XYZ file of C-alpha atoms in Angstrom:
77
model
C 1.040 9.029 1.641
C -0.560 5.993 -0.379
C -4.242 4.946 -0.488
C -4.478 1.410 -1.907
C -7.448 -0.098 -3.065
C -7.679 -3.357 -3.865
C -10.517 -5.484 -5.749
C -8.420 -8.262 -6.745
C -9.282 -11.029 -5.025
C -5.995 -13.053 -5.384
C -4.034 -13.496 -1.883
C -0.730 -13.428 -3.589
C -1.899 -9.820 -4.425
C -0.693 -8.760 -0.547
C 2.645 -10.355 -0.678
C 3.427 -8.051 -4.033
C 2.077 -4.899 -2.671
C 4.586 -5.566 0.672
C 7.131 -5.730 -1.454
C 7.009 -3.042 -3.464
C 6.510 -0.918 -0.011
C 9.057 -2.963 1.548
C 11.718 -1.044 -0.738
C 10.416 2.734 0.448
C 10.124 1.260 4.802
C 11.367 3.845 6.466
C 13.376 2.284 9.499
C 14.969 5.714 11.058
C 12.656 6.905 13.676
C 14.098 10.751 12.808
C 12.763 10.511 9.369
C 9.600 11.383 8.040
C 7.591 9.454 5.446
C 4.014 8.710 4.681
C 1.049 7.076 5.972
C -0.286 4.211 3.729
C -3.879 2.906 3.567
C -4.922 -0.416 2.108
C -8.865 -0.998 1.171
C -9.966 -3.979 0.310
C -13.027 -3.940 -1.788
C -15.919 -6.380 -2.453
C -15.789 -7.731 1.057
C -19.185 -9.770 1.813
C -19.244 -7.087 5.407
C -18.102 -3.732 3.087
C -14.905 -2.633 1.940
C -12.166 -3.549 5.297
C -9.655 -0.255 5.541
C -6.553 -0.851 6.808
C -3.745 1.866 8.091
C -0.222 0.591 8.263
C 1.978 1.027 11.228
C 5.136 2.153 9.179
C 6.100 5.419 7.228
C 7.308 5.402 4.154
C 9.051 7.131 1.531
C 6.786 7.315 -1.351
C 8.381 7.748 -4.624
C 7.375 7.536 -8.231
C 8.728 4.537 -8.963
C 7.083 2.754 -6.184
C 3.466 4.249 -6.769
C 4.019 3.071 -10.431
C 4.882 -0.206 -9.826
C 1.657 -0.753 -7.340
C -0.696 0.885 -10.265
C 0.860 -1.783 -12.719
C -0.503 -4.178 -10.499
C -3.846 -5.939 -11.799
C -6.939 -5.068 -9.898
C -5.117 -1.973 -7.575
C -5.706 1.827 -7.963
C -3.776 3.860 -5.606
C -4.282 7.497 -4.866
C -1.142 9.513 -4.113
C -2.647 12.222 -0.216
């Protein structure tokens, strides 16, 4: 699985990181994948954590493409 931080506080920011995840979606129920967790840093209430519903396949490419991404760190678990 992913975790995803994010202190950038651009909204576009969300619409990139879906599509780079878009491309590893798993859509067959029979197939495993991993969990991926967003945090979004710097709130004014604390850092919001968010788990997304899907599974994915987590590759190389698409963890490198989302840590090319200003103001993201992601953590391979």
């Amino acid at each position: 699985g992913l975790r995803i931080f994010v202190s950038n506080r651009d909204t576009q920011i969300y619409k990139t990181i879906k599509s780079q995840l878009d491309e590893g979606r798993i859509t067959d129920s029979k197939k495993k994948g991993g969990m991926v967790h967003i945090t979004i840093q710097g709130n004014v209430a604390g850092d919001v954590e968010l788990e997304l519903p899907d599974r994915y396949n987590i590759n190389p490419r698409i963890t490198g493409a989302l840590k090319s991404i200003p103001g993201i760190h992601v953590e391979t678990v």
